[in-house]
Amino acid sequence: GDCVNYIFYPSHLKGQVDLPSSKSLSHRRIIAGMLSKREMVLSHVLKCDDTIATLEALKALGGQYQWQNQNLWLDGRRLFHADKPCMCVKASASTLRFLIPICLTQAGTYVFEMADSLARRSIVPYIEALKGQVTFVYQGHRLIVTGKLTGGHYVLDGSSSSQFISGMLMALPLLNQDSILTIQNGRVSKPYIALTTSILKAAHLKIEQHQETYHISGFQSYRFEDTLNEYDASSLAFLAVANYLGHQISWQNFETQYQADAKIFEILDEIKTHDISINVKDMPDLVPILSLALALSPYRYELTHAKRLKDKESNRLESTYLALKAMGADIQMTEDGLMIRGVKKLKGAQISSYQDHRIAMMVAIAASVAEGETVLLDGDCVAKSWPEFYHDYQMLGGEMHEL
């Protein structure tokens, strides 16, 4: 769509916010609900561009859904009864990476239509793991996937994203044979894999794990009981850093079992007191907002193990660097992360969101404590994970308007 630009002024944020539900849990709950092939109502599912992409893709496969206030009604009884569908997954990597193997539990040709930012993002782990069974053809913004998964031994590269592992774990129990999934080159974002296995457990599926190998029986079916619900720790991190920088925002009682981004509180306690190197391997989504906190803290800091952020909505390492640099931060890019020396003050600037929701929200928080005004170009991307973000920001006293 058209670019929407915003201008922000220094302001004090104060008051209570309703935290969005966890985006990563919402995707998985929707999929487990649909794959249970009955009617089901889920409460407190995050309604954002990404989760709507998952719902719309499942609808193209024959599922049905309806939003009912805070609730989401699902009916997966006709799943896989649709004609060779074209699924529009917009910019949602989770949707694409989870649904590729799930679709392939049924033989066929599946067409995924996607936004620019997603067409750039890699699916190489699938292409390599499924060689000989599945073909992947790119035609511009379309990905055409043809084939069928059968039982057997799959070897998957786990070093670029945990989403491929999650996708395979969700799909393999549906096959008519047993499978073994071996992960090579380590696993990044392990907490997200734990999130997936907890959802599979809630769906009464059996998966055995021995170190980097999963043993998955075939002939299983989903019987999902929706007991897991958490607020979104990645979204909460923006508020946590806002408070660290002097704002006074409160929110509901927050607890999480699986979301690594909740570590933001521990990290903020630590950076006040000394130089520190932070390994962000399991929490890539924290990098933009954490970098803002570091840029205004008194010591020298290093973020490491961030190479794969080059494959997010934007090259998230570079966009974080460019945004904060423009605002006067003392920041450098390294081979696999960022080096930051704290400064006293940031100054307003004109900055692109690089169509990355986490950059846009970071800039909004930065603008509130910067000197002068800040212009954010292409700021509508927050709808990817927190559609109410600007509304909430203004309710808290944040001064901004559309340009």
CSV table of C-alpha atoms in Angstrom, one decimal:
chain,number,residue,atom,x,y,z
A,1,GLY,CA,0.0,0.0,0.0
A,2,ASP,CA,0.9,3.7,0.1
A,3,CYS,CA,3.5,4.9,2.6
A,4,VAL,CA,2.1,6.4,5.7
A,5,ASN,CA,4.6,8.8,7.5
A,6,TYR,CA,4.4,10.0,11.0
A,7,ILE,CA,5.9,12.8,13.1
A,8,PHE,CA,6.7,12.3,16.8
A,9,TYR,CA,7.5,14.9,19.4
A,10,PRO,CA,9.3,14.5,22.8
A,11,SER,CA,6.6,13.4,25.3
A,12,HIS,CA,6.1,11.6,28.6
A,13,LEU,CA,4.3,8.2,28.4
A,14,LYS,CA,2.2,7.3,31.4
A,15,GLY,CA,-0.7,5.0,32.1
A,16,GLN,CA,-1.9,1.4,31.6
A,17,VAL,CA,-1.7,-0.6,28.4
A,18,ASP,CA,-3.4,-3.8,27.3
A,19,LEU,CA,-0.6,-6.0,26.1
A,20,PRO,CA,-1.2,-7.8,22.8
A,21,SER,CA,-1.4,-11.6,23.0
A,22,SER,CA,1.7,-13.6,22.0
A,23,LYS,CA,2.0,-13.6,18.2
A,24,SER,CA,4.1,-16.8,18.1
A,25,LEU,CA,1.6,-18.6,20.3
A,26,SER,CA,-1.4,-17.3,18.3
A,27,HIS,CA,0.0,-18.7,15.0
A,28,ARG,CA,0.5,-22.1,16.7
A,29,ARG,CA,-2.9,-22.1,18.5
A,30,ILE,CA,-4.7,-21.3,15.2
A,31,ILE,CA,-2.9,-24.1,13.3
A,32,ALA,CA,-3.4,-26.7,16.1
A,33,GLY,CA,-7.1,-25.7,16.3
A,34,MET,CA,-7.7,-26.0,12.6
A,35,LEU,CA,-5.8,-29.3,12.3
A,36,SER,CA,-8.1,-30.7,15.1
A,37,LYS,CA,-10.8,-30.7,12.3
A,38,ARG,CA,-13.7,-29.7,14.5
A,39,GLU,CA,-15.4,-26.5,15.6
A,40,MET,CA,-13.5,-24.7,18.3
A,41,VAL,CA,-13.4,-21.3,20.0
A,42,LEU,CA,-10.1,-19.8,21.0
A,43,SER,CA,-10.0,-16.7,23.3
A,44,HIS,CA,-7.4,-13.9,23.3
A,45,VAL,CA,-5.8,-14.6,19.9
A,46,LEU,CA,-3.7,-11.8,18.6
A,47,LYS,CA,-5.5,-10.1,15.6
A,48,CYS,CA,-2.7,-8.7,13.5
A,49,ASP,CA,-1.5,-8.9,9.8
A,50,ASP,CA,0.6,-12.0,10.5
A,51,THR,CA,-2.1,-14.1,12.3
A,52,ILE,CA,-4.7,-13.0,9.7
A,53,ALA,CA,-2.3,-14.3,7.0
A,54,THR,CA,-2.3,-17.7,8.8
A,55,LEU,CA,-6.1,-17.7,9.0
A,56,GLU,CA,-6.6,-16.7,5.4
A,57,ALA,CA,-4.1,-19.3,4.2
A,58,LEU,CA,-6.0,-22.0,6.2
A,59,LYS,CA,-9.3,-20.7,4.8
A,60,ALA,CA,-7.9,-21.2,1.3
A,61,LEU,CA,-7.2,-24.8,2.3
A,62,GLY,CA,-10.9,-25.3,3.3
A,63,GLY,CA,-10.9,-24.1,6.9
A,64,GLN,CA,-13.4,-21.5,8.2
A,65,TYR,CA,-13.0,-18.9,10.8
A,66,GLN,CA,-14.8,-15.9,12.3
A,67,TRP,CA,-13.7,-13.3,14.8
A,68,GLN,CA,-16.2,-12.8,17.6
A,69,ASN,CA,-15.0,-9.9,19.8
A,70,GLN,CA,-12.2,-11.3,21.9
A,71,ASN,CA,-12.8,-14.8,20.6
A,72,LEU,CA,-11.9,-16.6,17.4
A,73,TRP,CA,-14.2,-19.4,16.1
A,74,LEU,CA,-12.5,-22.0,14.0
A,75,ASP,CA,-13.8,-24.9,11.9
A,76,GLY,CA,-11.2,-27.2,10.3
A,77,ARG,CA,-13.5,-30.0,9.3
A,78,ARG,CA,-13.2,-29.3,5.6
A,79,LEU,CA,-9.4,-28.6,5.7
A,80,PHE,CA,-7.7,-29.9,2.6
A,81,HIS,CA,-10.9,-30.3,0.7
A,82,ALA,CA,-10.4,-27.1,-1.3
A,83,ASP,CA,-9.0,-27.1,-4.9
A,84,LYS,CA,-5.3,-26.5,-5.3
A,85,PRO,CA,-5.4,-23.2,-3.5
A,86,CYS,CA,-3.4,-20.0,-3.8
A,87,MET,CA,-2.5,-18.8,-0.3
A,88,CYS,CA,-1.7,-15.2,0.2
A,89,VAL,CA,0.7,-15.1,3.2
A,90,LYS,CA,1.6,-11.4,2.9
A,91,ALA,CA,4.8,-10.7,4.9
A,92,SER,CA,4.4,-13.5,7.4
A,93,ALA,CA,7.4,-15.8,7.5
A,94,SER,CA,5.7,-18.0,10.3
A,95,THR,CA,2.7,-18.6,8.1
A,96,LEU,CA,4.8,-19.6,5.1
A,97,ARG,CA,7.3,-21.7,7.0
A,98,PHE,CA,4.7,-23.5,9.2
A,99,LEU,CA,2.3,-24.2,6.3
A,100,ILE,CA,4.6,-25.5,3.7
A,101,PRO,CA,5.2,-28.9,5.4
A,102,ILE,CA,1.6,-29.0,6.7
A,103,CYS,CA,0.3,-28.7,3.2
A,104,LEU,CA,2.7,-31.3,2.0
A,105,THR,CA,1.1,-33.9,4.3
A,106,GLN,CA,-1.4,-34.1,1.4
A,107,ALA,CA,0.0,-34.6,-2.1
A,108,GLY,CA,-0.5,-31.6,-4.4
A,109,THR,CA,0.7,-28.3,-5.8
A,110,TYR,CA,0.5,-25.3,-3.4
A,111,VAL,CA,0.9,-21.7,-4.4
A,112,PHE,CA,2.0,-19.1,-1.9
A,113,GLU,CA,1.7,-15.5,-2.8
A,114,MET,CA,3.9,-13.1,-0.7
A,115,ALA,CA,5.0,-9.6,-0.1
A,116,ASP,CA,8.4,-8.3,-1.2
A,117,SER,CA,10.0,-8.6,2.3
A,118,LEU,CA,9.0,-12.3,2.5
A,119,ALA,CA,10.0,-13.2,-1.0
A,120,ARG,CA,13.6,-12.2,0.0
A,121,ARG,CA,13.6,-14.4,3.1
A,122,SER,CA,15.2,-17.8,2.8
A,123,ILE,CA,13.5,-21.2,2.7
A,124,VAL,CA,16.7,-23.0,1.8
A,125,PRO,CA,16.5,-25.4,4.8
A,126,TYR,CA,13.3,-26.9,3.3
A,127,ILE,CA,14.6,-27.0,-0.2
A,128,GLU,CA,17.6,-29.1,1.1
A,129,ALA,CA,15.7,-31.3,3.5
A,130,LEU,CA,12.9,-32.2,1.1
A,131,LYS,CA,15.1,-32.7,-2.0
A,132,GLY,CA,13.7,-35.5,-4.2
A,133,GLN,CA,10.2,-35.4,-2.7
A,134,VAL,CA,9.2,-31.7,-3.1
A,135,THR,CA,10.0,-29.1,-5.8
A,136,PHE,CA,10.1,-25.4,-5.0
A,137,VAL,CA,9.7,-22.9,-7.9
A,138,TYR,CA,9.8,-19.2,-7.5
A,139,GLN,CA,7.9,-17.0,-10.0
A,140,GLY,CA,8.4,-13.4,-8.8
A,141,HIS,CA,6.3,-13.1,-5.6
A,142,ARG,CA,4.9,-16.6,-6.0
A,143,LEU,CA,6.3,-19.8,-4.6
A,144,ILE,CA,5.0,-23.0,-6.1
A,145,VAL,CA,5.5,-26.1,-4.0
A,146,THR,CA,4.7,-29.5,-5.4
A,147,GLY,CA,5.0,-32.9,-3.8
A,148,LYS,CA,4.2,-34.9,-0.7
A,149,LEU,CA,6.0,-35.8,2.5
A,150,THR,CA,6.4,-39.4,3.4
A,151,GLY,CA,7.7,-41.0,6.5
A,152,GLY,CA,11.5,-41.4,6.8
A,153,HIS,CA,14.5,-39.6,8.0
A,154,TYR,CA,14.7,-35.8,7.4
A,155,VAL,CA,17.9,-33.8,8.1
A,156,LEU,CA,17.2,-30.1,8.6
A,157,ASP,CA,19.5,-27.1,9.0
A,158,GLY,CA,18.5,-25.4,12.3
A,159,SER,CA,21.0,-22.5,12.1
A,160,SER,CA,19.0,-19.9,10.3
A,161,SER,CA,15.5,-20.1,11.9
A,162,SER,CA,13.6,-22.3,14.3
A,163,GLN,CA,10.5,-21.9,12.2
A,164,PHE,CA,11.5,-24.7,9.8
A,165,ILE,CA,11.9,-27.1,12.7
A,166,SER,CA,8.5,-26.0,14.1
A,167,GLY,CA,6.9,-26.5,10.7
A,168,MET,CA,8.2,-30.0,10.4
A,169,LEU,CA,7.3,-31.0,13.9
A,170,MET,CA,3.7,-29.8,13.3
A,171,ALA,CA,3.4,-31.8,10.0
A,172,LEU,CA,5.2,-35.1,10.6
A,173,PRO,CA,2.7,-36.6,13.1
A,174,LEU,CA,0.0,-36.4,10.3
A,175,LEU,CA,1.9,-38.8,8.0
A,176,ASN,CA,1.0,-42.5,7.6
A,177,GLN,CA,4.5,-43.5,8.6
A,178,ASP,CA,6.9,-42.8,11.4
A,179,SER,CA,9.6,-40.2,10.9
A,180,ILE,CA,12.9,-39.1,12.3
A,181,LEU,CA,13.9,-35.4,12.2
A,182,THR,CA,17.6,-34.6,12.8
A,183,ILE,CA,18.7,-31.0,13.2
A,184,GLN,CA,22.1,-30.0,11.9
A,185,ASN,CA,24.3,-27.0,12.7
A,186,GLY,CA,22.6,-26.4,16.1
A,187,ARG,CA,19.2,-24.9,16.8
A,188,VAL,CA,18.7,-21.1,17.2
A,189,SER,CA,15.7,-19.7,19.1
A,190,LYS,CA,15.3,-23.0,21.1
A,191,PRO,CA,12.5,-21.4,23.3
A,192,TYR,CA,10.4,-21.1,20.2
A,193,ILE,CA,10.8,-24.8,19.5
A,194,ALA,CA,9.7,-25.5,23.1
A,195,LEU,CA,6.6,-23.3,22.4
A,196,THR,CA,5.8,-25.6,19.4
A,197,THR,CA,6.3,-28.8,21.3
A,198,SER,CA,4.1,-27.5,24.2
A,199,ILE,CA,1.3,-26.8,21.7
A,200,LEU,CA,1.7,-30.3,20.2
A,201,LYS,CA,1.5,-31.8,23.6
A,202,ALA,CA,-1.7,-29.8,24.2
A,203,ALA,CA,-3.0,-31.4,21.0
A,204,HIS,CA,-2.2,-34.9,22.4
A,205,LEU,CA,0.6,-35.6,19.9
A,206,LYS,CA,3.6,-37.7,20.9
A,207,ILE,CA,7.1,-36.6,19.9
A,208,GLU,CA,10.2,-37.9,21.4
A,209,GLN,CA,13.4,-35.9,21.5
A,210,HIS,CA,16.9,-37.1,22.0
A,211,GLN,CA,19.3,-34.1,21.8
A,212,GLU,CA,19.2,-33.0,18.1
A,213,THR,CA,16.9,-35.8,16.9
A,214,TYR,CA,13.1,-36.1,17.1
A,215,HIS,CA,11.3,-39.4,16.7
A,216,ILE,CA,7.7,-38.8,15.5
A,217,SER,CA,5.1,-41.6,15.2
A,218,GLY,CA,2.8,-41.4,12.2
A,219,PHE,CA,-1.0,-41.9,12.2
A,220,GLN,CA,-1.5,-39.3,14.9
A,221,SER,CA,-4.3,-36.8,15.0
A,222,TYR,CA,-4.6,-33.3,16.6
A,223,ARG,CA,-7.0,-33.1,19.5
A,224,PHE,CA,-6.1,-29.6,20.7
A,225,GLU,CA,-7.0,-28.3,24.1
A,226,ASP,CA,-6.4,-24.6,24.2
A,227,THR,CA,-4.9,-24.0,27.6
A,228,LEU,CA,-1.8,-22.0,26.7
A,229,ASN,CA,-2.1,-18.2,26.5
A,230,GLU,CA,0.5,-15.6,27.1
A,231,TYR,CA,0.9,-11.9,26.4
A,232,ASP,CA,3.6,-11.0,23.8
A,233,ALA,CA,7.0,-10.6,25.4
A,234,SER,CA,8.5,-9.1,22.3
A,235,SER,CA,5.9,-6.3,22.4
A,236,LEU,CA,6.2,-5.9,26.1
A,237,ALA,CA,10.0,-5.3,25.6
A,238,PHE,CA,9.1,-1.9,24.0
A,239,LEU,CA,7.3,-0.8,27.1
A,240,ALA,CA,10.0,-2.2,29.4
A,241,VAL,CA,12.6,-0.1,27.6
A,242,ALA,CA,10.3,3.0,27.6
A,243,ASN,CA,10.1,2.7,31.4
A,244,TYR,CA,13.9,2.2,31.6
A,245,LEU,CA,14.2,5.5,29.8
A,246,GLY,CA,12.0,7.3,32.3
A,247,HIS,CA,8.4,6.7,31.2
A,248,GLN,CA,5.7,5.3,33.6
A,249,ILE,CA,3.7,2.6,31.8
A,250,SER,CA,2.0,-0.2,33.6
A,251,TRP,CA,0.5,-3.4,32.2
A,252,GLN,CA,-1.2,-6.7,33.2
A,253,ASN,CA,0.5,-9.2,35.3
A,254,PHE,CA,3.0,-10.9,32.9
A,255,GLU,CA,4.2,-14.4,33.0
A,256,THR,CA,5.8,-16.6,30.4
A,257,GLN,CA,7.1,-20.1,30.2
A,258,TYR,CA,8.6,-20.1,26.8
A,259,GLN,CA,9.3,-16.5,25.4
A,260,ALA,CA,13.0,-15.7,25.5
A,261,ASP,CA,12.3,-12.0,25.0
A,262,ALA,CA,11.1,-11.8,28.6
A,263,LYS,CA,14.8,-11.7,29.5
A,264,ILE,CA,14.7,-8.0,28.7
A,265,PHE,CA,14.0,-7.2,32.4
A,266,GLU,CA,17.2,-9.0,33.5
A,267,ILE,CA,19.2,-7.4,30.8
A,268,LEU,CA,18.0,-3.9,31.6
A,269,ASP,CA,19.0,-4.4,35.2
A,270,GLU,CA,22.5,-5.5,34.2
A,271,ILE,CA,23.3,-2.8,31.6
A,272,LYS,CA,22.9,-0.1,34.3
A,273,THR,CA,25.9,-1.3,36.1
A,274,HIS,CA,28.8,-2.3,33.7
A,275,ASP,CA,30.1,-3.0,30.2
A,276,ILE,CA,28.5,-6.2,28.9
A,277,SER,CA,28.4,-8.5,25.9
A,278,ILE,CA,25.0,-9.9,25.1
A,279,ASN,CA,24.4,-13.0,23.0
A,280,VAL,CA,21.0,-12.5,21.2
A,281,LYS,CA,20.9,-15.9,19.5
A,282,ASP,CA,17.6,-16.8,21.1
A,283,MET,CA,16.1,-13.4,21.1
A,284,PRO,CA,16.5,-11.7,17.7
A,285,ASP,CA,13.3,-9.6,18.1
A,286,LEU,CA,14.8,-7.7,21.0
A,287,VAL,CA,17.7,-6.3,19.0
A,288,PRO,CA,16.1,-3.0,17.9
A,289,ILE,CA,14.6,-2.0,21.2
A,290,LEU,CA,17.5,-3.3,23.3
A,291,SER,CA,19.9,-1.3,21.1
A,292,LEU,CA,17.9,1.8,21.9
A,293,ALA,CA,18.3,1.1,25.7
A,294,LEU,CA,22.1,0.5,25.2
A,295,ALA,CA,22.5,3.7,23.2
A,296,LEU,CA,21.3,5.7,26.2
A,297,SER,CA,23.0,3.7,28.9
A,298,PRO,CA,26.4,4.7,30.6
A,299,TYR,CA,28.7,1.9,29.4
A,300,ARG,CA,30.1,0.0,26.4
A,301,TYR,CA,28.1,-2.8,25.0
A,302,GLU,CA,28.3,-5.5,22.4
A,303,LEU,CA,25.4,-7.6,20.8
A,304,THR,CA,26.7,-10.9,19.4
A,305,HIS,CA,25.3,-13.9,17.4
A,306,ALA,CA,23.0,-11.6,15.4
A,307,LYS,CA,24.0,-12.7,11.9
A,308,ARG,CA,20.7,-14.1,11.0
A,309,LEU,CA,18.9,-10.8,11.7
A,310,LYS,CA,19.8,-10.0,8.1
A,311,ASP,CA,16.9,-12.3,7.2
A,312,LYS,CA,14.1,-10.6,9.1
A,313,GLU,CA,11.5,-8.2,7.7
A,314,SER,CA,14.4,-5.9,7.0
A,315,ASN,CA,18.1,-6.5,7.4
A,316,ARG,CA,17.3,-5.9,11.0
A,317,LEU,CA,20.9,-5.4,12.0
A,318,GLU,CA,21.5,-2.7,9.5
A,319,SER,CA,18.2,-1.0,9.9
A,320,THR,CA,18.7,-0.8,13.7
A,321,TYR,CA,22.2,0.6,13.1
A,322,LEU,CA,21.0,3.2,10.5
A,323,ALA,CA,18.0,4.3,12.6
A,324,LEU,CA,20.0,4.8,15.8
A,325,LYS,CA,23.0,6.3,14.0
A,326,ALA,CA,20.7,8.9,12.4
A,327,MET,CA,19.6,9.9,15.9
A,328,GLY,CA,23.1,10.4,17.1
A,329,ALA,CA,23.9,7.1,18.8
A,330,ASP,CA,27.5,5.9,19.1
A,331,ILE,CA,27.0,2.6,17.3
A,332,GLN,CA,28.9,0.4,14.9
A,333,MET,CA,28.1,-2.8,13.0
A,334,THR,CA,30.3,-5.8,13.5
A,335,GLU,CA,30.6,-9.1,11.7
A,336,ASP,CA,27.8,-10.7,13.8
A,337,GLY,CA,26.2,-7.9,15.8
A,338,LEU,CA,26.5,-4.3,17.1
A,339,MET,CA,29.0,-2.3,19.2
A,340,ILE,CA,27.3,0.5,21.2
A,341,ARG,CA,28.8,3.2,23.5
A,342,GLY,CA,26.1,5.0,25.5
A,343,VAL,CA,25.5,8.7,24.9
A,344,LYS,CA,23.6,11.2,27.0
A,345,LYS,CA,20.9,12.2,24.5
A,346,LEU,CA,19.5,11.2,21.1
A,347,LYS,CA,18.3,13.8,18.6
A,348,GLY,CA,15.3,13.7,16.3
A,349,ALA,CA,15.8,12.7,12.7
A,350,GLN,CA,14.1,11.5,9.6
A,351,ILE,CA,14.1,7.7,9.6
A,352,SER,CA,12.6,4.9,7.5
A,353,SER,CA,11.0,1.9,9.2
A,354,TYR,CA,12.5,-0.3,6.4
A,355,GLN,CA,9.0,-1.8,6.5
A,356,ASP,CA,10.0,-3.6,9.8
A,357,HIS,CA,7.4,-3.3,12.6
A,358,ARG,CA,10.0,-3.7,15.3
A,359,ILE,CA,12.1,-0.8,13.9
A,360,ALA,CA,9.0,1.4,13.7
A,361,MET,CA,8.0,0.8,17.3
A,362,MET,CA,11.6,1.3,18.4
A,363,VAL,CA,11.7,4.7,16.6
A,364,ALA,CA,8.5,5.8,18.3
A,365,ILE,CA,9.9,5.1,21.8
A,366,ALA,CA,13.3,6.7,20.8
A,367,ALA,CA,11.5,9.8,19.5
A,368,SER,CA,9.7,10.3,22.8
A,369,VAL,CA,13.0,10.8,24.7
A,370,ALA,CA,14.9,12.5,21.8
A,371,GLU,CA,15.6,16.2,21.4
A,372,GLY,CA,13.5,17.8,18.6
A,373,GLU,CA,11.0,16.1,16.3
A,374,THR,CA,11.4,12.7,14.6
A,375,VAL,CA,9.8,11.8,11.3
A,376,LEU,CA,9.1,8.1,10.7
A,377,LEU,CA,8.7,7.1,7.0
A,378,ASP,CA,6.5,4.1,6.1
A,379,GLY,CA,5.3,3.6,9.7
A,380,ASP,CA,2.2,1.5,9.1
A,381,CYS,CA,4.1,-1.8,9.4
A,382,VAL,CA,3.3,-2.0,13.1
A,383,ALA,CA,0.1,-3.8,12.1
A,384,LYS,CA,2.3,-6.8,11.6
A,385,SER,CA,2.4,-7.5,15.3
A,386,TRP,CA,0.6,-4.7,17.3
A,387,PRO,CA,-2.1,-3.0,15.2
A,388,GLU,CA,-3.1,-0.8,18.2
A,389,PHE,CA,0.4,0.5,18.8
A,390,TYR,CA,0.0,4.1,17.8
A,391,HIS,CA,-3.4,4.3,19.4
A,392,ASP,CA,-1.9,3.0,22.7
A,393,TYR,CA,1.1,5.3,22.3
A,394,GLN,CA,-1.2,8.3,22.1
A,395,MET,CA,-3.4,7.1,24.9
A,396,LEU,CA,-0.3,7.1,27.1
A,397,GLY,CA,0.4,10.7,26.2
A,398,GLY,CA,2.7,10.1,23.2
A,399,GLU,CA,2.5,13.2,20.9
A,400,MET,CA,2.5,12.2,17.2
A,401,HIS,CA,0.4,12.6,14.1
A,402,GLU,CA,0.2,11.4,10.6
A,403,LEU,CA,2.0,13.6,8.0
